[in-house]
Tab-separated table of C-alpha atoms and ligand atoms in Angstrom:
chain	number	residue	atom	x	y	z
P	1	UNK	CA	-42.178	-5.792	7.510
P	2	UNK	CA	-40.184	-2.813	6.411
P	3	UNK	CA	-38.952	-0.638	8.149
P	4	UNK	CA	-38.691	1.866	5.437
P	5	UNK	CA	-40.821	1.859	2.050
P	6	UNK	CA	-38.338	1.211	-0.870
P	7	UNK	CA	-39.729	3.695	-3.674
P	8	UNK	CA	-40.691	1.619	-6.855
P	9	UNK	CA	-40.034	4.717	-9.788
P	10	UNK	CA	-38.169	3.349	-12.865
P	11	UNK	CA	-34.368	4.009	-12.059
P	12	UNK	CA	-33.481	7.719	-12.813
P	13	UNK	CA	-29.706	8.622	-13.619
P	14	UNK	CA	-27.778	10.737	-10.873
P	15	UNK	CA	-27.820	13.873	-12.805
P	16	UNK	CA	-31.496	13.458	-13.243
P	17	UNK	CA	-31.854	12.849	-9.486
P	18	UNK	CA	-29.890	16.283	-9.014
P	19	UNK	CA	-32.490	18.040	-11.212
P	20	UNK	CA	-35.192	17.135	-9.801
P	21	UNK	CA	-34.404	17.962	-6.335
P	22	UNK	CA	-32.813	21.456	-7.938
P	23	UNK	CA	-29.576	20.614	-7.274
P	24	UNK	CA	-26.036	21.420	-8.942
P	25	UNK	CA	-23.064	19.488	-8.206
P	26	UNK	CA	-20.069	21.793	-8.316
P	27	UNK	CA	-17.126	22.995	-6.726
P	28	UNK	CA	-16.684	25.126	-3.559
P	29	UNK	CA	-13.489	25.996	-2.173
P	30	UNK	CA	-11.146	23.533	-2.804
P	31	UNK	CA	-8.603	22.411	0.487
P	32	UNK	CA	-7.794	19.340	-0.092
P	33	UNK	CA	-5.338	17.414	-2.057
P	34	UNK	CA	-5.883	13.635	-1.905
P	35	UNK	CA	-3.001	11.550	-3.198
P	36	UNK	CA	-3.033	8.161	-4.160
P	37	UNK	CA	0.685	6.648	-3.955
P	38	UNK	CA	-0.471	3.359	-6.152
P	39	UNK	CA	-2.396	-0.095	-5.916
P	40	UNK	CA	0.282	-2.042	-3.854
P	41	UNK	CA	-1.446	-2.788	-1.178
P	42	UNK	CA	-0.670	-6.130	1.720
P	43	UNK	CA	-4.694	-6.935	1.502
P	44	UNK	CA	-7.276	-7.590	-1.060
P	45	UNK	CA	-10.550	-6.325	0.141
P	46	UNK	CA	-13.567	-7.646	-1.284
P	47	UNK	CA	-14.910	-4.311	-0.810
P	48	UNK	CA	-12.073	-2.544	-2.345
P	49	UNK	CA	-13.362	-0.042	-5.277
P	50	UNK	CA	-9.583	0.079	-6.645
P	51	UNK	CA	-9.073	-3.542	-6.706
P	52	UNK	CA	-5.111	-2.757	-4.975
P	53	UNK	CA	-3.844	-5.818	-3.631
P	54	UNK	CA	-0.471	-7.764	-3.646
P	55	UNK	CA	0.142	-8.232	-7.142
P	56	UNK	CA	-0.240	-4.408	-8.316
P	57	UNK	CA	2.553	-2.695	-9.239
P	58	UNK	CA	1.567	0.666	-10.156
P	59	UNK	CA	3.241	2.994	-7.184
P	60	UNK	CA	3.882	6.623	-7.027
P	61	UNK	CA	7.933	7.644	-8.017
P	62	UNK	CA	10.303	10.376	-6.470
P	63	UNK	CA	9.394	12.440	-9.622
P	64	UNK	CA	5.605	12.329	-9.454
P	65	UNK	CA	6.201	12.847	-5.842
P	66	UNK	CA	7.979	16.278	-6.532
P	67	UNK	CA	4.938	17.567	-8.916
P	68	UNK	CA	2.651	16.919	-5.514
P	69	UNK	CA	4.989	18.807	-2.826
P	70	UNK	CA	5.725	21.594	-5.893
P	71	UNK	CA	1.825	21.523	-6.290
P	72	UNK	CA	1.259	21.780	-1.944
P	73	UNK	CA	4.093	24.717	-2.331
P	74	UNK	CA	2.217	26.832	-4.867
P	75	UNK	CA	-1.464	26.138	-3.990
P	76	UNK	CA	-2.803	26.513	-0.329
P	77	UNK	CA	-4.214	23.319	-0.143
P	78	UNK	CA	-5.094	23.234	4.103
P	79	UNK	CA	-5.298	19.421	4.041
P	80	UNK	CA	-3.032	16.340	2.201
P	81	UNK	CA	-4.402	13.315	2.505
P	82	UNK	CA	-2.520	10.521	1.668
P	83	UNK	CA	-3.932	6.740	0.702
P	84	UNK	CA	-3.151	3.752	-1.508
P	85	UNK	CA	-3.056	0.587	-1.912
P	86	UNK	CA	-1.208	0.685	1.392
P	87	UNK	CA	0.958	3.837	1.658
P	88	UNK	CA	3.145	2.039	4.522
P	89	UNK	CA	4.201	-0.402	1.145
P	90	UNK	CA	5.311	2.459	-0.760
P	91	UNK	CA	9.550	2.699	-1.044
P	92	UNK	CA	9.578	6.834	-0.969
P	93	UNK	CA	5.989	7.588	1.500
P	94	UNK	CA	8.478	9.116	3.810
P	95	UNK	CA	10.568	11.348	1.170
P	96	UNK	CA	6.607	12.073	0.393
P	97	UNK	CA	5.365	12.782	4.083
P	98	UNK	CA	8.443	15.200	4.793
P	99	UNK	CA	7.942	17.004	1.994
P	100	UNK	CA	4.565	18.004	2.301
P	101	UNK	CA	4.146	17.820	6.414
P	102	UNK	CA	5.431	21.763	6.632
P	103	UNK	CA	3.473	22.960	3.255
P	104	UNK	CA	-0.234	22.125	4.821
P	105	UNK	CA	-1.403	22.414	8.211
P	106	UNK	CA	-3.001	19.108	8.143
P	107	UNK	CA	-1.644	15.628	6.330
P	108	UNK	CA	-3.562	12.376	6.871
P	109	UNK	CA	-2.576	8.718	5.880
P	110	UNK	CA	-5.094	6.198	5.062
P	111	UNK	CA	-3.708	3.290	6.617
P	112	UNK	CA	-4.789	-0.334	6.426
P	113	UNK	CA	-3.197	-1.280	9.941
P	114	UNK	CA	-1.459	-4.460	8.564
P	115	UNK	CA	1.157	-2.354	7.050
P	116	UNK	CA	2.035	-0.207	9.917
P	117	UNK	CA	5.350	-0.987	12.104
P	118	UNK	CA	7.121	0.916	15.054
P	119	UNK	CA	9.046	2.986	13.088
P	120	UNK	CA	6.752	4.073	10.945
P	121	UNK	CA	3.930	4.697	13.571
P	122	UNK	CA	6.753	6.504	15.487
P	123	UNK	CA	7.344	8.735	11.987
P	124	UNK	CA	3.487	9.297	11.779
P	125	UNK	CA	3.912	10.527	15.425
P	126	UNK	CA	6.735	13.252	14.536
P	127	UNK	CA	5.406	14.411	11.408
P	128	UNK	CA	1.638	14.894	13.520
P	129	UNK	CA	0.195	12.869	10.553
P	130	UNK	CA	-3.404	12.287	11.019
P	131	UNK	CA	-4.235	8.722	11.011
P	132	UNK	CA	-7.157	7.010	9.429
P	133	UNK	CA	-7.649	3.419	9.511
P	134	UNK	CA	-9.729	1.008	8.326
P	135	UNK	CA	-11.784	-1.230	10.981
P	136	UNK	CA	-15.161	-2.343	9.771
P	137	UNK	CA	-16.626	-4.168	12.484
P	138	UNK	CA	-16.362	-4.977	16.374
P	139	UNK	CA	-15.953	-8.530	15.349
P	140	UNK	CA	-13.470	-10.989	13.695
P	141	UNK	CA	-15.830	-12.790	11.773
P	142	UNK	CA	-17.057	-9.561	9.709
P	143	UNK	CA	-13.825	-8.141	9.439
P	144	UNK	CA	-11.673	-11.287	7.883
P	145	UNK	CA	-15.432	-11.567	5.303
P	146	UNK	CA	-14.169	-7.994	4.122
P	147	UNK	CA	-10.740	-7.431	4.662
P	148	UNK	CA	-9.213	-11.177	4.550
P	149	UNK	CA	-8.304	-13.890	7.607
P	150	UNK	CA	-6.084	-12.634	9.848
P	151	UNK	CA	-6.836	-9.476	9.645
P	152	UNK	CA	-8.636	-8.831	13.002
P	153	UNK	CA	-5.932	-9.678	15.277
P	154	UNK	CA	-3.540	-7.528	13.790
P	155	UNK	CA	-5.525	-4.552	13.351
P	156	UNK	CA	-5.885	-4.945	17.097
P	157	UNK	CA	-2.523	-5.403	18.342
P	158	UNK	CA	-1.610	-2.165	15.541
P	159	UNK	CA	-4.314	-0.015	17.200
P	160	UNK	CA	-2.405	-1.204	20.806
P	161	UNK	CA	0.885	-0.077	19.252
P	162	UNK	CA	-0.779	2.980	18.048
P	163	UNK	CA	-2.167	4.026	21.505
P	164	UNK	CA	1.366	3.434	22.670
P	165	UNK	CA	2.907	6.017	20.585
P	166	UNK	CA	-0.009	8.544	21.673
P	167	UNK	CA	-2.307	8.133	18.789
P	168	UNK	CA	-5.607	8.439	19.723
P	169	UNK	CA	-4.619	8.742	23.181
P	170	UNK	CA	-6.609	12.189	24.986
P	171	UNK	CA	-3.950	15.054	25.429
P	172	UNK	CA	-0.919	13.509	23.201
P	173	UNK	CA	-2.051	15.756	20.184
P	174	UNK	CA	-2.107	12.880	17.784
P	175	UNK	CA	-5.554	12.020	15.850
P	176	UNK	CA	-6.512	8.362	15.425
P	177	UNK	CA	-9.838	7.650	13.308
P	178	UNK	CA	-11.631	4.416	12.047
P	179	UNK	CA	-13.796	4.120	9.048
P	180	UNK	CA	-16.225	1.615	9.285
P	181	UNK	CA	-18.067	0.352	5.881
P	182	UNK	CA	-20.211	-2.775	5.980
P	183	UNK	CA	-19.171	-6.055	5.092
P	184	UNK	CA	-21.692	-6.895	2.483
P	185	UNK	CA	-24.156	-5.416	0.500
P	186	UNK	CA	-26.465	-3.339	3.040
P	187	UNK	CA	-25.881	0.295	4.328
P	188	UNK	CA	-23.707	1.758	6.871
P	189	UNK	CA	-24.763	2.122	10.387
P	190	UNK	CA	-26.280	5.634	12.182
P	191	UNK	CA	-22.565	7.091	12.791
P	192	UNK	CA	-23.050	8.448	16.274
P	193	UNK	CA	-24.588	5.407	17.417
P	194	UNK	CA	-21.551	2.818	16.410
P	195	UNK	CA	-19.069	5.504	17.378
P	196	UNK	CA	-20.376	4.990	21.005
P	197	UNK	CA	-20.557	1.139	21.057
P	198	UNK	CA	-16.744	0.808	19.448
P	199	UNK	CA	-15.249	2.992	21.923
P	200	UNK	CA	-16.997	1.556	24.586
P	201	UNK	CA	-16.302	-2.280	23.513
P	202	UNK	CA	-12.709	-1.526	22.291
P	203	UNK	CA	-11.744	0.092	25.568
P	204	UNK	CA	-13.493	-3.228	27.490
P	205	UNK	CA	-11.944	-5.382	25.289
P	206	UNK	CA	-9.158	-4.551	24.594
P	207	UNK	CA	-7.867	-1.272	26.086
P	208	UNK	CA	-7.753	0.313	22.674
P	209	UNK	CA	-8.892	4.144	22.470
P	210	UNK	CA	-9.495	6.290	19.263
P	211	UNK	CA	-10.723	9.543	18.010
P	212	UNK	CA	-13.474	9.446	15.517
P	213	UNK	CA	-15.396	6.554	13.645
P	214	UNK	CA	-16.558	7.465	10.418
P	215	UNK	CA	-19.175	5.026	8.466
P	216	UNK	CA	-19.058	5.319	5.266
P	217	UNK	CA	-21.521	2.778	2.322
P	218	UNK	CA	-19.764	0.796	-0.065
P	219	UNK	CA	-19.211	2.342	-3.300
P	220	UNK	CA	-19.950	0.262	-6.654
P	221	UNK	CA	-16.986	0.188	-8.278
P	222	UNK	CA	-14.110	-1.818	-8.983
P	223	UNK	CA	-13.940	-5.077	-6.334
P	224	UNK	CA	-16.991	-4.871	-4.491
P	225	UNK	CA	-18.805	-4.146	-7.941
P	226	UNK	CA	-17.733	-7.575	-9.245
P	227	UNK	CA	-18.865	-9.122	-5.728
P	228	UNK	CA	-22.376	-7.555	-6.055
P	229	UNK	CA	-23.095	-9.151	-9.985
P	230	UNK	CA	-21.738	-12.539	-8.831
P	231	UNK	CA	-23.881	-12.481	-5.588
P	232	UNK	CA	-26.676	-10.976	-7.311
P	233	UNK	CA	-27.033	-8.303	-5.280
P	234	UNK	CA	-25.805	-5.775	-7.576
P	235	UNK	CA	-29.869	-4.450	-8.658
P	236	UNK	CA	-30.748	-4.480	-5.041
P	237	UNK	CA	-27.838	-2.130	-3.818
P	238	UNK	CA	-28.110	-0.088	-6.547
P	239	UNK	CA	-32.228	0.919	-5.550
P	240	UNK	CA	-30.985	1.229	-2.085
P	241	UNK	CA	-28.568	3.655	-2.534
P	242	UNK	CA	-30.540	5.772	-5.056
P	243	UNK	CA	-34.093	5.182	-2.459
P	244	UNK	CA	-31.559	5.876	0.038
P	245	UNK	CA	-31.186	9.782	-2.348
P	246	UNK	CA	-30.375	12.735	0.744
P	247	UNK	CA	-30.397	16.294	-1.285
P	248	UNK	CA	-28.581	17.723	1.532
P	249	UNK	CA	-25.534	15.560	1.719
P	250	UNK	CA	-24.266	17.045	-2.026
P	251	UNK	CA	-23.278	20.538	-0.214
P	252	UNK	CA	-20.717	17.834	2.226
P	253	UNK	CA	-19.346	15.885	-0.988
P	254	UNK	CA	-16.087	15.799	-0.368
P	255	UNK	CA	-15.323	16.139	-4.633
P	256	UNK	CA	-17.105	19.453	-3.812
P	257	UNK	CA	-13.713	20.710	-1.692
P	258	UNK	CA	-10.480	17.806	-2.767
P	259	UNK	CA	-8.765	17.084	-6.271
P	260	UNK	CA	-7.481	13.488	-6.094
P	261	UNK	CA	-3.938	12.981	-8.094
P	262	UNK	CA	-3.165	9.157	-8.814
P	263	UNK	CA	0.078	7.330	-8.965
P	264	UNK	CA	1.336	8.623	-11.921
P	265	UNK	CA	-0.007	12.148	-12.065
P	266	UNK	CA	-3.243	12.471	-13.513
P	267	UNK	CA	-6.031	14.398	-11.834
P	268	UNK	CA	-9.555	13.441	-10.730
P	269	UNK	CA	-12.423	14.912	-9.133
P	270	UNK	CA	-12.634	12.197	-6.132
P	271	UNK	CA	-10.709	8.776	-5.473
P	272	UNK	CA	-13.803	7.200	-6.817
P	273	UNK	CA	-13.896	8.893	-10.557
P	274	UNK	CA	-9.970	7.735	-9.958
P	275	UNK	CA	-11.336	4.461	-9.852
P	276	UNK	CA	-13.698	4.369	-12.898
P	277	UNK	CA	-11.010	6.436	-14.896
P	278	UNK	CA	-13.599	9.833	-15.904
P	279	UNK	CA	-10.871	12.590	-15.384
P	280	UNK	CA	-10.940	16.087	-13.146
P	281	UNK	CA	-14.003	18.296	-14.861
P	282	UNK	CA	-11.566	21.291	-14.845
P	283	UNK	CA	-9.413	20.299	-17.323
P	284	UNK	CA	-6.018	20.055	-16.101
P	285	UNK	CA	-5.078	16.301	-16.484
P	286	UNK	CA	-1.584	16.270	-14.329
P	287	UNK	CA	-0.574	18.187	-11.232
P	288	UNK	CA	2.470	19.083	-12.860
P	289	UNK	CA	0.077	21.278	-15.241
P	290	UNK	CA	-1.917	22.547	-11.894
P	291	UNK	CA	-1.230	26.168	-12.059
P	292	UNK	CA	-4.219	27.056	-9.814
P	293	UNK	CA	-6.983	25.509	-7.419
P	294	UNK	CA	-10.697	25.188	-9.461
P	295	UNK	CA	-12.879	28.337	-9.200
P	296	UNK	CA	-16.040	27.435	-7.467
P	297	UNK	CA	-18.786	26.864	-9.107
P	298	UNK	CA	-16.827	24.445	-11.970
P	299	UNK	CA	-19.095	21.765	-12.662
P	300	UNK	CA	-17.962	18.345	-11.246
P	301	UNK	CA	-18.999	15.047	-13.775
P	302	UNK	CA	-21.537	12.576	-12.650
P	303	UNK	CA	-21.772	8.678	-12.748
P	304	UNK	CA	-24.747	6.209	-10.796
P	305	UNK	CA	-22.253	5.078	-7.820
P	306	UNK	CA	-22.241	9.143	-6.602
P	307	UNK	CA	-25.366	7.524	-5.315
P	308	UNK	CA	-23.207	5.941	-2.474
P	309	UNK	CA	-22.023	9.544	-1.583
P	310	UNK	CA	-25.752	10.869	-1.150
P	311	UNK	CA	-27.153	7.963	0.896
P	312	UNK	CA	-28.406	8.848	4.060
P	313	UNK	CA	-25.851	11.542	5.549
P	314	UNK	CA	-23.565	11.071	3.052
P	315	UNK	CA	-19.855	10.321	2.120
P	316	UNK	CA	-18.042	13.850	2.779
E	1	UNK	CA	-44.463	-22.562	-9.930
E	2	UNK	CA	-46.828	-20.160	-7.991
E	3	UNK	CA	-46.094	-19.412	-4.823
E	4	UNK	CA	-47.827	-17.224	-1.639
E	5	UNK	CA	-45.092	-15.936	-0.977
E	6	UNK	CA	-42.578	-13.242	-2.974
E	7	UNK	CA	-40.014	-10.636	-2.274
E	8	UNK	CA	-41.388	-8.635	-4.327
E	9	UNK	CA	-44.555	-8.468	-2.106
E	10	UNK	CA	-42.233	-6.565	0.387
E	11	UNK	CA	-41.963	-3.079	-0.685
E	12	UNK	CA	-45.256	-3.110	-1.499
E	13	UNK	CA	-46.306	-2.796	2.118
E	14	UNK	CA	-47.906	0.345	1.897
E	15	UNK	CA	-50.219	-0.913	-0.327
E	16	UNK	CA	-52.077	-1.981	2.474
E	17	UNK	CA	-53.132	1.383	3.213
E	18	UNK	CA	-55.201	1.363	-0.194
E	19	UNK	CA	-58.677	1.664	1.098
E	20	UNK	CA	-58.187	1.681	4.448
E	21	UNK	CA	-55.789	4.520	4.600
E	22	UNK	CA	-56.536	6.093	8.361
E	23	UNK	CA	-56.422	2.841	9.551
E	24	UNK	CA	-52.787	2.365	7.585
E	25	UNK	CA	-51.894	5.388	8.557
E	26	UNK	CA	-52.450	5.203	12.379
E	27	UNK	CA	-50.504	1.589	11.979
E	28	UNK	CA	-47.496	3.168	10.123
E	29	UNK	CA	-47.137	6.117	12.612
E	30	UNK	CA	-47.131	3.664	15.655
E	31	UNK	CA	-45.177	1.377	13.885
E	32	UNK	CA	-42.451	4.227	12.921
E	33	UNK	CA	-42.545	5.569	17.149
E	34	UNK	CA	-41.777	1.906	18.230
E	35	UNK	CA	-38.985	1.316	16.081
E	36	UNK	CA	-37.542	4.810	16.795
E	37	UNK	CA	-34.522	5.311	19.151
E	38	UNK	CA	-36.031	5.509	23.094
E	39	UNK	CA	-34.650	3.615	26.111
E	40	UNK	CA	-34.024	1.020	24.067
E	41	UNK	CA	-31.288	2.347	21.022
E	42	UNK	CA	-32.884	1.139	17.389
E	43	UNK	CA	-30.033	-1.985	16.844
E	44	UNK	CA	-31.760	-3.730	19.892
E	45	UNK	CA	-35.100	-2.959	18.939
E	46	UNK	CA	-34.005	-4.355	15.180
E	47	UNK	CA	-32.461	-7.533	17.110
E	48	UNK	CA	-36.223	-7.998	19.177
E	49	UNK	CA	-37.863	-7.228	15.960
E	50	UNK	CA	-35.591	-9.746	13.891
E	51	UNK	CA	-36.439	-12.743	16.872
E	52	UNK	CA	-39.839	-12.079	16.926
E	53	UNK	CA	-39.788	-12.269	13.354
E	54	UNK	CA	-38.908	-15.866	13.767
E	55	UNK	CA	-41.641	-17.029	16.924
E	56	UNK	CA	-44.013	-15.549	14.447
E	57	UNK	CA	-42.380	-17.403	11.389
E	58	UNK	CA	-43.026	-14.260	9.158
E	59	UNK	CA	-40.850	-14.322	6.136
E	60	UNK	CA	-40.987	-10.523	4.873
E	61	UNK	CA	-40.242	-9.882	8.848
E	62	UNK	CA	-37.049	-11.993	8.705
E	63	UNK	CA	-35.862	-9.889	5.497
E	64	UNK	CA	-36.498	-7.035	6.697
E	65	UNK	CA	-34.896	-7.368	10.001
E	66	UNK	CA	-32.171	-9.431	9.160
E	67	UNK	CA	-31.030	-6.326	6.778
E	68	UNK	CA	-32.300	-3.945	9.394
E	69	UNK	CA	-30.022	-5.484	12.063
E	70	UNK	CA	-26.886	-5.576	9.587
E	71	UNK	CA	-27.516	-1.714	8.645
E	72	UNK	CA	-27.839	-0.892	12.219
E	73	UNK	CA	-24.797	-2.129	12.986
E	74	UNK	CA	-25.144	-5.626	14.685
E	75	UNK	CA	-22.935	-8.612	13.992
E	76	UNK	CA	-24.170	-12.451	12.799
E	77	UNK	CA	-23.068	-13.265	16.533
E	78	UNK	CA	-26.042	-10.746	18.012
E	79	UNK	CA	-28.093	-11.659	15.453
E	80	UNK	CA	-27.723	-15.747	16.115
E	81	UNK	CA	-27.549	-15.310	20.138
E	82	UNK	CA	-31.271	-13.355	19.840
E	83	UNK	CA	-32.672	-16.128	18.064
E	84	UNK	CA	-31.383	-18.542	20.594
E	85	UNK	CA	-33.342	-16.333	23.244
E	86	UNK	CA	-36.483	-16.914	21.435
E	87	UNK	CA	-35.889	-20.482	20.764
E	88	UNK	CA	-35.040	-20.844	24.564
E	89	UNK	CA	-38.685	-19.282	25.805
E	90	UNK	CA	-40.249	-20.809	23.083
E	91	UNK	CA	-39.172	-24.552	23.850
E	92	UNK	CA	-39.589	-23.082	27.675
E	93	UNK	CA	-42.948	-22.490	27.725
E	94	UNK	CA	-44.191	-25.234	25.712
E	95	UNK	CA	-42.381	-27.326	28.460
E	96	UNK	CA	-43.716	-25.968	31.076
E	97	UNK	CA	-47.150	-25.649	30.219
E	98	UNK	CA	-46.053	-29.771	30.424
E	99	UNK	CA	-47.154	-29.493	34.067
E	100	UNK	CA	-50.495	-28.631	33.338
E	101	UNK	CA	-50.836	-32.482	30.858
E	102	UNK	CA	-49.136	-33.470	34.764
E	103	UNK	CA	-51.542	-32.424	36.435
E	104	UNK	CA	-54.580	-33.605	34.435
E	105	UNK	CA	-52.582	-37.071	34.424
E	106	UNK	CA	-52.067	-36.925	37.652
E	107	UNK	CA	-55.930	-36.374	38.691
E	108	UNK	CA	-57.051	-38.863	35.824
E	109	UNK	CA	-54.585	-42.033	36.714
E	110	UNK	CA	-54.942	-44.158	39.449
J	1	SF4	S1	-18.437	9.647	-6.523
J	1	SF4	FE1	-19.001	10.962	-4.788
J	1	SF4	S2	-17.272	12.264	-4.456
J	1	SF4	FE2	-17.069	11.422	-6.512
J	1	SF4	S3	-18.059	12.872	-7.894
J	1	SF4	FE3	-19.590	11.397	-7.328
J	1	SF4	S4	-20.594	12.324	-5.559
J	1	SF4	FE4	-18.662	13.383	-5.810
């Protein structure tokens, strides 16, 4: 039986969606600058909505790099965060990290855990770099389905060298968080919930402490898109997300308050209109050109995967 | 081929409440409080719901559930280990209603 009545409507868009519930999606105040230093990445998630992996090449350069910490010098962006691919793989992340760690009062790296060593968890540590990483599930078997075999024990012993450098430790200062996104075509977990259960089975387990868990759904794009046609699942998500519609998780989306600048420059709206290539709605197409943040209010473009953003309480 | 069964069938659940809708609607409401977080949290009343599903061999149950436990968070190891609880009272008590054919033996044989 189900536990929830799936709604049978012929599929709307997601700017229809927005209309009918009365709502605009549009910028507030904008804080954050998300940069993505390239596809390189040590893993190929099947989940992974910007297909990085091994083989990519595109990474961020010394010049692009400049145009983001002249762009954190001029604008008062109050948060950098910092992903990939694997940042840890790119040659220059720490010429990048220094030179935007005193321009904004908070700079996070998306980390994969595979990629991390000593040194560089010890950099993290000195620069106060916020850490997120990537842990799907409380077991192996779910983790090397998404994220490749392998994977599981070394995410471990990097969240053990982590806690030894003070991340996620209580009173060292240093924040450690994990996102958690399912490992197949179904939705995320109740947050608060699975927040509980992985501190309290990676401290029995294994010792291992952390901050925050964030769960965030799967977004249909780019890897896991191509895993959802070939397993057929692809119709199926797609009504569960949009049945799945919250109206109040579009005041939270995080394209609502970040710009996200790729590899080589050009601007976006949110890593995942990065991903599908629909440039920033504000017109500016490279940070170099970035002159100011967007006014509120500018209207932010549209595609069906937002839907993963709205689900339940949403992808801020 | 035809068939009884469909997954289509599945979201049409409310359906049932089609002429008969205070009925339904009692149903539904208990059926919502059960399932909600109490004592027990809603991933191990989605783990009961998904074994049960199996003792009562109910295949719109065993969809349901089985994407009900993933979404609440449980792994293929929970999910495997509650069926194995079933299974285990299942074969259980058909054994040991075994002492009651015993018995009868017992009082019918020489
Ligand atoms: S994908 Fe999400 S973050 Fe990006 S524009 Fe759509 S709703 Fe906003």
């Amino acid at each position: 039986m189900p536990d929830k009545i799936v709604k049978q409507d012929p599929p709307e868009t997601f700017a229809q969606t927005l209309v009918r519930h009365g709502v605009e999606l549009t910028r507030d105040r904008t804080v954050t600058l998300q940069v993505n230093t390239g596809r390189l990445c040590s893993l190929s998630c099947r989940h992974c909505h910007l297909e990085a992996g091994p083989g990519r090449g595109e990474t961020m350069t010394r010049e692009t790099m400049d145009s983001v910490i002249d762009a954190a010098r001029r604008l008062p962006f109050a948060s950098i965060d910092i992903t990939g691919g694997a940042p840890e793989l790119v040659p220059d992340l720490e010429y990048l990290l220094r030179g935007v760690a005193p321009l904004a009062p908070r700079v996070v790296v998306r980390t994969n855990l595979v990629s991390l060593d000593e040194r560089l968890a010890r950099l993290y540590r000195e620069l106060r770099v916020v850490l997120v990483a990537s842990f799907p599930a409380l077991n192996a078997g779910q983790t090397s389905a998404q994220r490749g075999e392998g994977v599981w024990e070394k995410s471990i012993e990097a969240l053990k060298l982590l806690n030894s450098v003070g991340y996620g430790v209580p009173g060292e200062g240093v924040e450690l968080d994990l996102v958690s996104n399912p490992s197949g075509a179904f939705l995320p977990a109740a947050q608060a919930g699975s927040e509980k259960r992985f501190r309290a089975e990676l401290s029995r387990r294994y010792g291992v402490s952390f901050d925050n868990l964030f769960c965030f759904a799967n977004v249909p794009l780019g890897r896991f898109l191509a895993w959802l046609e070939k397993s057929g699942n692809l119709e199926g998500y797609r009504e569960k997300l949009a049945a799945g519609f919250n109206p109040c998780a579009v005041a939270g989306l995080m394209c609502r308050s970040q710009l996200s600048v790729d590899w080589d420059g050009a601007l976006y709206d949110c890593d995942f209109h990065l991903a599908a290539g629909i440039p920033f709605g504000g017109g500016v197409a490279n940070i170099r050109e970035l002159q100011e943040l967007p006014a509120p209010g500018t209207p932010i473009p549209t595609a069906q995967y937002c839907f993963a953003c709205t689900v339940g309480s949403g992808f801020t | 081929m035809e068939n009884y069964y469909d997954p289509k069938d599945l979201p049409r659940f409310a359906e049932i409440g089609n002429d008969a809708p205070e009925l339904a609607q009692k149903f539904f409401d208990y059926y919502g409080s059960v399932f909600a977080e109490g004592e027990l949290s809603e991933r191990e009343k989605a783990l009961i719901a998904l074994a049960v599903a199996h003792t009562v061999q109910c295949p719109y149950c065993i969809d349901a559930y089985t994407r009900g436990c993933l979404e609440k968070g449980a792994s293929l190891g929970e999910m495997t280990e509650a069926l194995h609880v079933v299974t285990a009272i299942r074969g259980g008590a058909s054994l040991v209603h075994g002492i009651q054919m015993r018995k009868i033996a017992e009082k019918l044989s020489l």
